[in-house]
Tab-separated table of C-alpha atoms in Angstrom:
chain	number	residue	atom	x	y	z
A	1500	UNK	CA	205.676	-2.044	124.994
A	1501	UNK	CA	206.517	0.507	122.311
A	1502	UNK	CA	206.218	-2.163	119.609
A	1503	UNK	CA	202.872	-3.274	121.019
A	1504	UNK	CA	201.620	0.320	121.109
A	1505	UNK	CA	202.719	0.848	117.508
A	1506	UNK	CA	200.979	-2.345	116.349
A	1507	UNK	CA	197.836	-1.306	118.257
A	1508	UNK	CA	197.940	2.136	116.697
A	1509	UNK	CA	198.212	0.621	113.215
A	1510	UNK	CA	195.260	-1.646	113.956
A	1511	UNK	CA	193.188	1.282	115.220
A	1512	UNK	CA	194.043	3.328	112.147
A	1513	UNK	CA	192.067	0.803	110.119
A	1514	UNK	CA	188.907	1.415	112.185
A	1515	UNK	CA	186.050	3.590	111.090
A	1516	UNK	CA	184.811	5.298	114.260
A	1517	UNK	CA	181.649	7.297	114.855
A	1518	UNK	CA	181.180	9.928	117.566
A	1519	UNK	CA	177.757	11.379	118.355
A	1520	UNK	CA	177.949	14.859	119.838
A	1521	UNK	CA	176.162	17.951	121.127
A	1522	UNK	CA	179.306	20.080	120.611
A	1523	UNK	CA	179.065	23.194	118.464
A	1524	UNK	CA	180.697	23.345	115.045
A	1525	UNK	CA	183.678	25.395	116.252
A	1526	UNK	CA	184.513	22.726	118.845
A	1527	UNK	CA	184.108	19.987	116.239
A	1528	UNK	CA	186.436	21.835	113.861
A	1529	UNK	CA	189.050	22.124	116.609
A	1530	UNK	CA	188.780	18.472	117.700
A	1531	UNK	CA	188.651	16.823	114.277
A	1532	UNK	CA	192.329	17.174	113.248
A	1533	UNK	CA	193.417	15.915	116.677
A	1534	UNK	CA	191.188	12.854	116.370
A	1535	UNK	CA	192.312	12.199	112.801
A	1536	UNK	CA	195.881	11.691	114.024
A	1537	UNK	CA	194.599	8.541	115.704
A	1538	UNK	CA	191.622	7.651	113.486
A	1539	UNK	CA	191.947	8.809	109.875
A	1540	UNK	CA	188.388	7.598	109.277
A	1541	UNK	CA	186.471	9.367	112.044
A	1542	UNK	CA	182.882	10.512	111.670
A	1543	UNK	CA	181.441	13.145	114.049
A	1544	UNK	CA	177.638	13.260	114.031
A	1545	UNK	CA	175.943	16.333	115.616
A	1546	UNK	CA	172.475	15.302	116.828
A	1547	UNK	CA	169.630	16.731	118.873
A	1548	UNK	CA	169.302	15.081	122.301
A	1549	UNK	CA	165.990	13.519	121.268
A	1550	UNK	CA	167.839	11.607	118.493
A	1551	UNK	CA	170.534	9.941	120.601
A	1552	UNK	CA	168.512	6.905	121.636
A	1553	UNK	CA	167.720	5.905	118.060
A	1554	UNK	CA	171.331	6.419	116.932
A	1555	UNK	CA	172.679	4.246	119.750
A	1556	UNK	CA	170.042	1.551	119.212
A	1557	UNK	CA	170.807	1.438	115.492
A	1558	UNK	CA	174.416	0.545	116.304
A	1559	UNK	CA	177.761	1.700	114.989
A	1560	UNK	CA	178.274	4.519	117.542
A	1561	UNK	CA	181.601	4.276	119.366
A	1562	UNK	CA	181.663	7.373	121.568
A	1563	UNK	CA	179.425	10.107	123.011
A	1564	UNK	CA	180.738	13.634	123.407
A	1565	UNK	CA	179.324	16.807	125.003
A	1566	UNK	CA	175.825	17.792	126.100
A	1567	UNK	CA	174.314	18.177	129.555
A	1568	UNK	CA	174.792	15.357	132.100
A	1569	UNK	CA	171.008	14.968	132.287
A	1570	UNK	CA	171.109	13.368	128.827
A	1571	UNK	CA	173.803	10.902	129.906
A	1572	UNK	CA	171.917	10.177	133.107
A	1573	UNK	CA	168.823	9.241	131.126
A	1574	UNK	CA	170.882	6.967	128.850
A	1575	UNK	CA	172.522	5.365	131.893
A	1576	UNK	CA	169.149	4.706	133.517
A	1577	UNK	CA	167.877	3.140	130.289
A	1578	UNK	CA	170.896	0.823	130.001
A	1579	UNK	CA	172.298	2.489	126.889
A	1580	UNK	CA	175.782	3.207	128.324
A	1581	UNK	CA	178.668	0.783	128.742
A	1582	UNK	CA	181.278	1.059	131.539
A	1583	UNK	CA	184.154	3.239	130.359
A	1584	UNK	CA	187.530	1.605	129.643
A	1585	UNK	CA	189.704	1.791	132.770
A	1586	UNK	CA	192.618	3.575	131.086
A	1587	UNK	CA	195.374	5.348	133.110
A	1588	UNK	CA	194.119	8.816	132.194
A	1589	UNK	CA	190.706	8.006	133.625
A	1590	UNK	CA	192.263	6.679	136.832
A	1591	UNK	CA	194.343	9.863	137.192
A	1592	UNK	CA	191.305	12.154	136.944
A	1593	UNK	CA	190.204	13.390	140.402
A	1594	UNK	CA	186.765	12.304	141.603
A	1595	UNK	CA	185.737	15.909	142.378
A	1596	UNK	CA	186.724	19.538	141.903
A	1597	UNK	CA	185.453	21.195	145.082
A	1598	UNK	CA	181.893	19.893	145.329
A	1599	UNK	CA	181.678	19.256	141.580
A	1600	UNK	CA	181.768	15.499	140.792
A	1601	UNK	CA	183.777	14.552	137.717
A	1602	UNK	CA	182.881	10.854	137.490
A	1603	UNK	CA	179.557	9.006	137.519
A	1604	UNK	CA	180.240	5.741	139.273
A	1605	UNK	CA	177.767	2.860	139.613
A	1606	UNK	CA	178.798	-0.373	141.328
A	1607	UNK	CA	182.463	0.499	140.944
A	1608	UNK	CA	182.302	1.272	137.203
A	1609	UNK	CA	182.585	4.736	135.632
A	1610	UNK	CA	179.758	5.357	133.142
A	1611	UNK	CA	180.522	8.913	132.119
A	1612	UNK	CA	183.206	11.398	132.987
A	1613	UNK	CA	183.541	15.166	132.792
A	1614	UNK	CA	186.205	16.339	130.354
A	1615	UNK	CA	185.117	20.007	130.337
A	1616	UNK	CA	183.333	22.392	132.715
A	1617	UNK	CA	180.994	25.120	131.486
A	1618	UNK	CA	179.222	27.546	133.791
A	1619	UNK	CA	175.759	28.944	133.196
A	1620	UNK	CA	175.878	32.721	132.751
A	1621	UNK	CA	173.749	35.531	131.330
A	1622	UNK	CA	175.530	37.020	128.342
A	1623	UNK	CA	174.733	40.483	127.063
A	1624	UNK	CA	175.656	42.907	124.292
A	1625	UNK	CA	177.159	46.029	125.903
A	1626	UNK	CA	176.548	48.329	122.935
A	1627	UNK	CA	172.957	47.185	122.430
A	1628	UNK	CA	172.232	47.692	126.134
A	1629	UNK	CA	173.704	51.181	126.027
A	1630	UNK	CA	171.523	52.113	123.068
A	1631	UNK	CA	168.462	50.702	124.838
A	1632	UNK	CA	169.255	52.551	128.072
A	1633	UNK	CA	168.969	49.345	130.111
A	1634	UNK	CA	171.136	47.736	132.755
A	1635	UNK	CA	172.296	44.104	132.462
A	1636	UNK	CA	169.968	41.420	133.795
A	1637	UNK	CA	172.031	39.563	136.390
A	1638	UNK	CA	169.505	37.155	137.901
A	1639	UNK	CA	166.961	34.635	136.669
A	1640	UNK	CA	164.195	36.555	138.431
A	1641	UNK	CA	165.309	39.724	136.614
A	1642	UNK	CA	163.868	38.380	133.353
A	1643	UNK	CA	160.371	39.038	134.738
A	1644	UNK	CA	161.046	42.796	134.969
A	1645	UNK	CA	158.321	44.997	133.383
A	1646	UNK	CA	161.202	47.001	131.853
A	1647	UNK	CA	161.790	44.181	129.384
A	1648	UNK	CA	158.126	44.309	128.383
A	1649	UNK	CA	158.406	48.086	127.931
A	1650	UNK	CA	161.425	47.583	125.664
A	1651	UNK	CA	159.484	45.060	123.595
A	1652	UNK	CA	156.464	47.362	123.312
A	1653	UNK	CA	158.604	50.343	122.310
A	1654	UNK	CA	160.807	48.547	119.775
A	1655	UNK	CA	158.895	45.460	118.682
A	1656	UNK	CA	162.095	43.510	119.365
A	1657	UNK	CA	162.241	40.676	121.887
A	1658	UNK	CA	165.079	41.402	124.343
A	1659	UNK	CA	165.982	37.833	125.336
A	1660	UNK	CA	167.463	35.153	123.064
A	1661	UNK	CA	166.595	31.686	124.311
A	1662	UNK	CA	167.143	28.213	122.873
A	1663	UNK	CA	164.234	25.793	122.873
A	1664	UNK	CA	164.915	23.239	125.631
A	1665	UNK	CA	164.063	20.383	123.243
A	1666	UNK	CA	166.961	21.545	121.055
A	1667	UNK	CA	169.550	22.451	123.705
A	1668	UNK	CA	170.458	20.333	126.716
A	1669	UNK	CA	172.324	23.255	128.324
A	1670	UNK	CA	169.253	25.491	128.048
A	1671	UNK	CA	167.059	22.705	129.409
A	1672	UNK	CA	169.409	22.414	132.392
A	1673	UNK	CA	169.371	26.198	132.959
A	1674	UNK	CA	165.571	26.325	132.857
A	1675	UNK	CA	165.344	23.360	135.248
A	1676	UNK	CA	167.805	25.169	137.521
A	1677	UNK	CA	165.338	28.055	137.922
A	1678	UNK	CA	162.793	25.646	139.420
A	1679	UNK	CA	165.515	24.301	141.738
A	1680	UNK	CA	166.430	27.784	142.968
A	1681	UNK	CA	162.901	29.124	143.475
A	1682	UNK	CA	160.800	25.996	143.816
A	1683	UNK	CA	158.358	24.603	141.276
A	1684	UNK	CA	155.521	27.168	141.395
A	1685	UNK	CA	157.636	30.320	141.693
A	1686	UNK	CA	160.199	28.981	139.240
A	1687	UNK	CA	157.560	28.702	136.526
A	1688	UNK	CA	156.617	32.362	137.156
A	1689	UNK	CA	160.072	33.453	136.051
A	1690	UNK	CA	160.263	30.938	133.204
A	1691	UNK	CA	156.898	32.122	131.871
A	1692	UNK	CA	157.742	35.830	132.051
A	1693	UNK	CA	161.111	35.139	130.360
A	1694	UNK	CA	159.498	33.130	127.567
A	1695	UNK	CA	156.984	35.902	126.874
A	1696	UNK	CA	159.752	38.311	125.799
A	1697	UNK	CA	162.104	35.731	124.263
A	1698	UNK	CA	163.329	35.236	120.715
A	1699	UNK	CA	163.359	31.417	120.514
A	1700	UNK	CA	166.171	29.791	118.495
A	1701	UNK	CA	167.183	26.209	117.792
A	1702	UNK	CA	170.557	25.979	119.540
A	1703	UNK	CA	172.592	27.521	122.322
A	1704	UNK	CA	175.097	28.696	119.706
A	1705	UNK	CA	172.299	30.624	117.998
A	1706	UNK	CA	171.632	32.392	121.331
A	1707	UNK	CA	175.230	33.608	121.359
A	1708	UNK	CA	174.978	34.753	117.728
A	1709	UNK	CA	171.704	36.650	118.265
A	1710	UNK	CA	173.192	38.544	121.223
A	1711	UNK	CA	176.463	39.142	119.367
A	1712	UNK	CA	174.586	40.704	116.434
A	1713	UNK	CA	172.456	42.842	118.765
A	1714	UNK	CA	169.236	41.111	117.683
A	1715	UNK	CA	168.668	40.439	121.394
A	1716	UNK	CA	170.059	42.206	124.456
A	1717	UNK	CA	170.569	39.179	126.696
A	1718	UNK	CA	170.794	35.425	126.529
A	1719	UNK	CA	171.324	32.599	129.019
A	1720	UNK	CA	174.313	30.635	127.726
A	1721	UNK	CA	177.375	28.656	128.742
A	1722	UNK	CA	180.362	30.755	129.694
A	1723	UNK	CA	182.815	29.994	126.914
A	1724	UNK	CA	180.409	31.549	124.406
A	1725	UNK	CA	180.751	34.967	126.074
A	1726	UNK	CA	184.549	34.727	126.066
A	1727	UNK	CA	184.732	33.644	122.431
A	1728	UNK	CA	182.174	36.213	121.240
A	1729	UNK	CA	183.536	39.092	123.354
A	1730	UNK	CA	180.235	39.607	125.188
A	1731	UNK	CA	179.645	41.013	128.636
A	1732	UNK	CA	178.266	38.600	131.187
A	1733	UNK	CA	176.942	38.094	134.709
A	1734	UNK	CA	177.068	35.000	136.846
A	1735	UNK	CA	173.410	34.934	138.014
A	1736	UNK	CA	173.188	36.391	141.508
A	1737	UNK	CA	170.433	33.984	142.520
A	1738	UNK	CA	172.461	30.931	141.583
A	1739	UNK	CA	174.142	29.061	138.767
A	1740	UNK	CA	175.424	25.593	138.069
A	1741	UNK	CA	178.147	23.887	136.091
A	1742	UNK	CA	177.446	22.049	132.877
A	1743	UNK	CA	179.617	18.973	133.098
A	1744	UNK	CA	180.554	18.395	129.469
A	1745	UNK	CA	180.812	14.598	129.524
A	1746	UNK	CA	182.188	11.813	127.440
A	1747	UNK	CA	180.844	8.265	127.534
A	1748	UNK	CA	180.775	4.955	125.690
A	1749	UNK	CA	177.458	3.643	124.351
A	1750	UNK	CA	176.409	0.023	124.416
A	1751	UNK	CA	177.614	-1.766	121.288
A	1752	UNK	CA	180.717	0.415	120.803
A	1753	UNK	CA	184.060	-0.867	119.565
A	1754	UNK	CA	185.769	-0.969	122.975
A	1755	UNK	CA	189.293	-0.821	121.553
A	1756	UNK	CA	188.463	2.399	119.752
A	1757	UNK	CA	186.581	3.662	122.833
A	1758	UNK	CA	189.665	3.142	125.001
A	1759	UNK	CA	191.826	5.237	122.671
A	1760	UNK	CA	189.162	7.923	122.385
A	1761	UNK	CA	188.886	8.150	126.180
A	1762	UNK	CA	192.649	8.679	126.442
A	1763	UNK	CA	192.684	11.279	123.646
A	1764	UNK	CA	189.791	13.290	125.096
A	1765	UNK	CA	191.353	13.351	128.575
A	1766	UNK	CA	194.745	14.510	127.225
A	1767	UNK	CA	195.117	16.145	123.803
A	1768	UNK	CA	191.496	17.297	123.442
A	1769	UNK	CA	191.337	18.583	127.017
A	1770	UNK	CA	194.381	20.788	126.385
A	1771	UNK	CA	192.688	22.341	123.344
A	1772	UNK	CA	189.822	23.455	125.601
A	1773	UNK	CA	191.864	26.258	127.127
A	1774	UNK	CA	192.228	27.951	123.728
A	1775	UNK	CA	188.408	27.788	123.472
A	1776	UNK	CA	188.031	29.314	126.953
A	1777	UNK	CA	186.553	26.078	128.323
A	1778	UNK	CA	187.596	24.929	131.800
A	1779	UNK	CA	189.178	21.451	131.549
A	1780	UNK	CA	187.535	18.719	133.602
A	1781	UNK	CA	190.876	18.254	135.296
A	1782	UNK	CA	191.851	21.804	136.384
A	1783	UNK	CA	195.484	20.678	136.708
A	1784	UNK	CA	195.620	21.080	132.929
A	1785	UNK	CA	195.417	24.869	133.486
A	1786	UNK	CA	198.922	24.732	134.969
A	1787	UNK	CA	200.350	22.737	132.081
A	1788	UNK	CA	203.142	24.460	130.115
A	1789	UNK	CA	201.382	23.200	126.970
A	1790	UNK	CA	198.455	25.626	127.343
A	1791	UNK	CA	198.088	29.384	126.890
A	1792	UNK	CA	198.709	30.780	130.364
A	1793	UNK	CA	196.935	34.088	129.671
A	1794	UNK	CA	193.712	32.248	128.850
A	1795	UNK	CA	194.312	29.821	131.697
A	1796	UNK	CA	194.464	32.751	134.143
A	1797	UNK	CA	191.091	34.029	132.884
A	1798	UNK	CA	189.576	30.588	133.403
A	1799	UNK	CA	191.029	30.248	136.908
A	1800	UNK	CA	189.489	33.558	137.985
A	1801	UNK	CA	186.193	32.659	136.366
A	1802	UNK	CA	186.115	29.243	138.070
A	1803	UNK	CA	186.543	30.881	141.467
A	1804	UNK	CA	183.643	33.244	140.679
A	1805	UNK	CA	181.422	30.348	139.672
A	1806	UNK	CA	182.174	28.253	142.749
A	1807	UNK	CA	180.525	30.775	145.086
A	1808	UNK	CA	177.232	30.596	143.161
A	1809	UNK	CA	177.044	26.932	142.124
A	1810	UNK	CA	173.983	24.999	143.293
A	1811	UNK	CA	175.323	21.593	142.159
A	1812	UNK	CA	171.983	19.982	141.271
A	1813	UNK	CA	172.524	16.201	140.969
A	1814	UNK	CA	172.205	15.111	137.316
A	1815	UNK	CA	170.072	12.146	138.352
A	1816	UNK	CA	167.502	14.551	139.821
A	1817	UNK	CA	167.380	16.637	136.636
A	1818	UNK	CA	167.060	13.434	134.613
A	1819	UNK	CA	164.064	12.314	136.688
A	1820	UNK	CA	161.817	14.957	135.088
A	1821	UNK	CA	163.833	15.968	132.009
A	1822	UNK	CA	161.496	14.719	129.254
A	1823	UNK	CA	158.332	15.915	130.987
A	1824	UNK	CA	159.951	19.308	131.535
A	1825	UNK	CA	161.214	19.989	128.017
A	1826	UNK	CA	158.022	18.919	126.252
A	1827	UNK	CA	155.757	20.732	128.722
A	1828	UNK	CA	157.864	23.867	128.273
A	1829	UNK	CA	157.589	23.640	124.501
A	1830	UNK	CA	153.853	22.896	124.504
A	1831	UNK	CA	152.892	25.715	126.877
A	1832	UNK	CA	155.498	28.435	126.301
A	1833	UNK	CA	157.018	27.979	122.834
A	1834	UNK	CA	153.994	26.821	120.816
A	1835	UNK	CA	151.705	29.398	122.432
A	1836	UNK	CA	154.197	32.225	122.680
A	1837	UNK	CA	152.105	34.685	120.660
A	1838	UNK	CA	149.129	34.205	122.991
A	1839	UNK	CA	151.354	34.331	126.071
A	1840	UNK	CA	153.127	37.509	124.959
A	1841	UNK	CA	149.851	39.239	124.103
A	1842	UNK	CA	148.348	38.526	127.540
A	1843	UNK	CA	151.512	39.290	129.521
A	1844	UNK	CA	152.067	42.635	127.805
A	1845	UNK	CA	148.441	43.620	128.481
A	1846	UNK	CA	148.867	42.783	132.172
A	1847	UNK	CA	152.110	44.774	132.449
A	1848	UNK	CA	150.675	47.776	130.567
A	1849	UNK	CA	147.640	47.843	132.848
A	1850	UNK	CA	149.822	47.718	135.934
A	1851	UNK	CA	152.253	50.402	134.777
A	1852	UNK	CA	149.333	52.674	133.869
A	1853	UNK	CA	147.915	52.305	137.378
A	1854	UNK	CA	144.801	50.535	136.100
A	1855	UNK	CA	145.299	47.440	138.273
A	1856	UNK	CA	146.756	47.113	141.755
A	1857	UNK	CA	149.990	45.398	142.712
A	1858	UNK	CA	147.933	42.617	144.300
A	1859	UNK	CA	145.957	42.126	141.076
A	1860	UNK	CA	149.169	42.155	139.034
A	1861	UNK	CA	150.717	39.436	141.226
A	1862	UNK	CA	147.530	37.381	141.072
A	1863	UNK	CA	147.429	37.539	137.270
A	1864	UNK	CA	151.095	36.592	136.951
A	1865	UNK	CA	150.586	33.642	139.319
A	1866	UNK	CA	147.643	32.417	137.247
A	1867	UNK	CA	149.508	32.981	133.974
A	1868	UNK	CA	152.421	30.813	135.133
A	1869	UNK	CA	150.524	28.246	137.207
A	1870	UNK	CA	151.161	24.610	136.183
A	1871	UNK	CA	148.156	23.498	134.141
A	1872	UNK	CA	145.420	21.050	135.080
A	1873	UNK	CA	144.999	18.404	132.379
A	1874	UNK	CA	143.574	14.968	131.698
A	1875	UNK	CA	146.133	12.154	131.473
A	1876	UNK	CA	145.414	10.547	128.071
A	1877	UNK	CA	146.518	7.131	129.347
A	1878	UNK	CA	144.313	6.958	132.450
A	1879	UNK	CA	141.679	9.678	132.111
A	1880	UNK	CA	142.809	11.026	135.487
A	1881	UNK	CA	142.727	14.781	136.122
A	1882	UNK	CA	146.200	15.946	137.123
A	1883	UNK	CA	148.059	19.140	137.864
A	1884	UNK	CA	151.538	19.463	136.361
A	1885	UNK	CA	153.378	19.422	139.683
A	1886	UNK	CA	156.973	18.345	140.142
A	1887	UNK	CA	155.811	14.921	141.356
A	1888	UNK	CA	153.596	14.477	138.302
A	1889	UNK	CA	156.483	15.511	136.016
A	1890	UNK	CA	158.633	12.786	137.597
A	1891	UNK	CA	155.804	10.246	137.420
A	1892	UNK	CA	155.179	10.813	133.691
A	1893	UNK	CA	158.817	11.287	132.653
A	1894	UNK	CA	159.655	7.782	131.433
A	1895	UNK	CA	156.432	7.449	129.454
A	1896	UNK	CA	156.850	10.884	127.862
A	1897	UNK	CA	160.408	9.987	126.894
A	1898	UNK	CA	159.785	6.495	125.550
A	1899	UNK	CA	156.252	6.461	124.081
A	1900	UNK	CA	155.855	8.863	121.114
A	1901	UNK	CA	152.097	8.265	120.864
A	1902	UNK	CA	151.534	9.108	124.519
A	1903	UNK	CA	153.902	12.074	124.259
A	1904	UNK	CA	151.922	13.559	121.366
A	1905	UNK	CA	148.630	13.169	123.240
A	1906	UNK	CA	149.815	14.620	126.540
A	1907	UNK	CA	151.639	17.406	124.664
A	1908	UNK	CA	148.337	18.391	123.051
A	1909	UNK	CA	146.545	18.218	126.422
A	1910	UNK	CA	149.171	20.521	128.004
A	1911	UNK	CA	149.001	22.982	125.121
A	1912	UNK	CA	145.213	23.287	125.130
A	1913	UNK	CA	145.079	23.573	128.925
A	1914	UNK	CA	147.640	26.396	128.732
A	1915	UNK	CA	145.648	28.128	125.997
A	1916	UNK	CA	142.541	28.065	128.192
A	1917	UNK	CA	144.572	29.363	131.151
A	1918	UNK	CA	145.928	32.317	129.172
A	1919	UNK	CA	142.417	33.223	128.008
A	1920	UNK	CA	141.208	33.078	131.604
A	1921	UNK	CA	143.960	35.529	132.616
A	1922	UNK	CA	142.833	37.851	129.825
A	1923	UNK	CA	139.178	37.623	130.941
A	1924	UNK	CA	140.099	38.312	134.540
A	1925	UNK	CA	142.193	41.330	133.524
A	1926	UNK	CA	139.258	42.678	131.512
A	1927	UNK	CA	136.982	42.272	134.515
A	1928	UNK	CA	139.408	44.235	136.706
A	1929	UNK	CA	139.595	47.006	134.131
A	1930	UNK	CA	135.819	47.091	133.727
A	1931	UNK	CA	135.270	47.388	137.494
A	1932	UNK	CA	137.788	50.211	137.885
A	1933	UNK	CA	136.124	53.280	139.443
A	1934	UNK	CA	135.274	56.142	137.085
A	1935	UNK	CA	138.230	58.445	136.672
A	1936	UNK	CA	140.577	55.539	137.301
A	1937	UNK	CA	143.128	54.829	139.925
A	1938	UNK	CA	145.780	57.519	140.366
A	1939	UNK	CA	148.967	56.894	138.439
A	1940	UNK	CA	152.257	56.265	140.155
A	1941	UNK	CA	153.384	59.778	139.180
A	1942	UNK	CA	150.279	61.354	140.726
A	1943	UNK	CA	150.667	59.303	143.881
A	1944	UNK	CA	154.264	60.459	144.160
A	1945	UNK	CA	153.284	64.096	143.616
A	1946	UNK	CA	150.537	63.804	146.248
A	1947	UNK	CA	152.979	62.288	148.731
A	1948	UNK	CA	155.474	65.081	148.125
A	1949	UNK	CA	152.724	67.690	148.517
A	1950	UNK	CA	151.490	66.178	151.767
A	1951	UNK	CA	155.029	66.082	153.095
A	1952	UNK	CA	155.509	69.770	152.207
A	1953	UNK	CA	152.269	70.738	153.979
A	1954	UNK	CA	153.296	68.785	157.075
A	1955	UNK	CA	156.711	70.446	157.162
A	1956	UNK	CA	155.122	73.901	156.734
A	1957	UNK	CA	152.684	73.280	159.590
A	1958	UNK	CA	155.493	72.085	161.839
A	1959	UNK	CA	157.606	75.197	161.167
A	1960	UNK	CA	154.595	77.480	161.788
A	1961	UNK	CA	153.967	75.840	165.159
A	1962	UNK	CA	157.609	76.279	166.095
A	1963	UNK	CA	157.483	80.009	165.289
A	1964	UNK	CA	154.309	80.482	167.343
A	1965	UNK	CA	155.798	78.538	170.251
A	1966	UNK	CA	158.863	80.787	170.125
C-alpha cells in the first residue's frame, strides 16, 4: 500500500492542475504552499462568479474552491459538476452540523461539500463610529435609519461599504437573505435604503478594507474578515446565515488529481482555516491538537452565537433566482445610485424637517423600493419584478447574454422613471403644505410638555380648592 501510494504521488507530481476559486488572496497565499507539496505545478485562478461557466466549458479546470453555495447549485443544475471522488475523508465528514448541511447529495452522489463555514455579520470600525457619534448597526433593517442619511449629508461620506452582488457571491447571498427574512416587497425597502448610502466596491475583501481604513463605518461581510482585521461586529439581530465555503469537481476534470485535492482540502487545508479564523466544515477539527486552541476557542464561541440566528436558506432556493437578483440589483441600485441617493436624501430631509408626515414618508419609501414594472423584451409582456418573475426569468438571464442586456436596460429605465415619480410626488406634498408649515418635532414636543404642565397645574389647583 505504501509503495502504491508513493508511485501514485510521483505520478500526480507530474500533473499540471488548475483550481478556479472565489477565495481572497490571503487564503490563496496560505493554501498554495500546502498544495504545492502534492502538486508542484498548481495554478490557482481567481475569477468572478459570472466567469466560471466559460472557464469550465473551456476545459482544463480540475477543482472548484470557495464562493457561495448558490454558485455551485447553479452549476449543478446546469450539469457542470461531476460527482466528487468517494475518498475516505469525504466519507468521514458528517452530513450536518446542527441544521447546517455539509454535503449536497443527488441520487446518492456528493456534488459539492462544505470545507469551511463563514457566518454573515455586520462589521464596523469602532474608532470611526466613536468619531461619528453613532451606534453600531446590528440589523439589516437598521441600514434604512435616517441617521445614516444625516451622516452622509453632514460629511459627504457614504457610511456603508457594500460589494456589488455581481462581483461577490457572499454579498449576493446576504442581500438575498434580506428578502428571505422580510419577504420580497419589504426586503427591497431595506436593500434600497442601504444602497442609497453605500460605497460600492468590487469584492467582499474591499468591504473589509474600506471599513478597516475608516472610509466607511459599517459593512456586511463574512465573519473571518472581522477577526483578521480586528473590527467590531454584530451578528444581525433579525437573522443571519452561514456561507458554506464549498469545494467541488467540475465536469472534464482530471479525476485522479481531483481525488487528491479533495483529500488535501478536507485535511491539511481545513486545519489551516483555524489560523485564518474560519470555522472548519468539520468542527471536530477545532479539537485537533494540530490547531491553535486559542483561536479554536474563539471560533467555538462564535459558532454558538451564529447558530441561534441562522435562517438556513436552502442553496437551491437562492439559486432559483440568483441571476435575476444580481443583475436587477445592479441595474436598479448600482447603476442609478446617484439618482437614488439624491431622491432618498430629499425624502429623509423633508421628513426630519417636519415637512411631510410619517404616512407620506412611508408611502414614498415604499414607492422608491417597489419592484419595477417592465416589458419583457422576449415576449412583449408587461411584468412586475416579483419573486415568481425573478424565478421564471432566472435561467434566461443567466444563459442568454443578449436577453440579459435587454432586460437589464428595461429594469434600469423603469427604475429611473420610478425614482423621478417619487421626486415628483415629494414635490407635490411640499407644494401642498399649509402656509407656515407643519410644526417640527421639537415644537410638537415642547407643546406636549407645555400642555402636560398646564394639566398638572389645573389638577393641583382643584385639589387645593377641594381641601
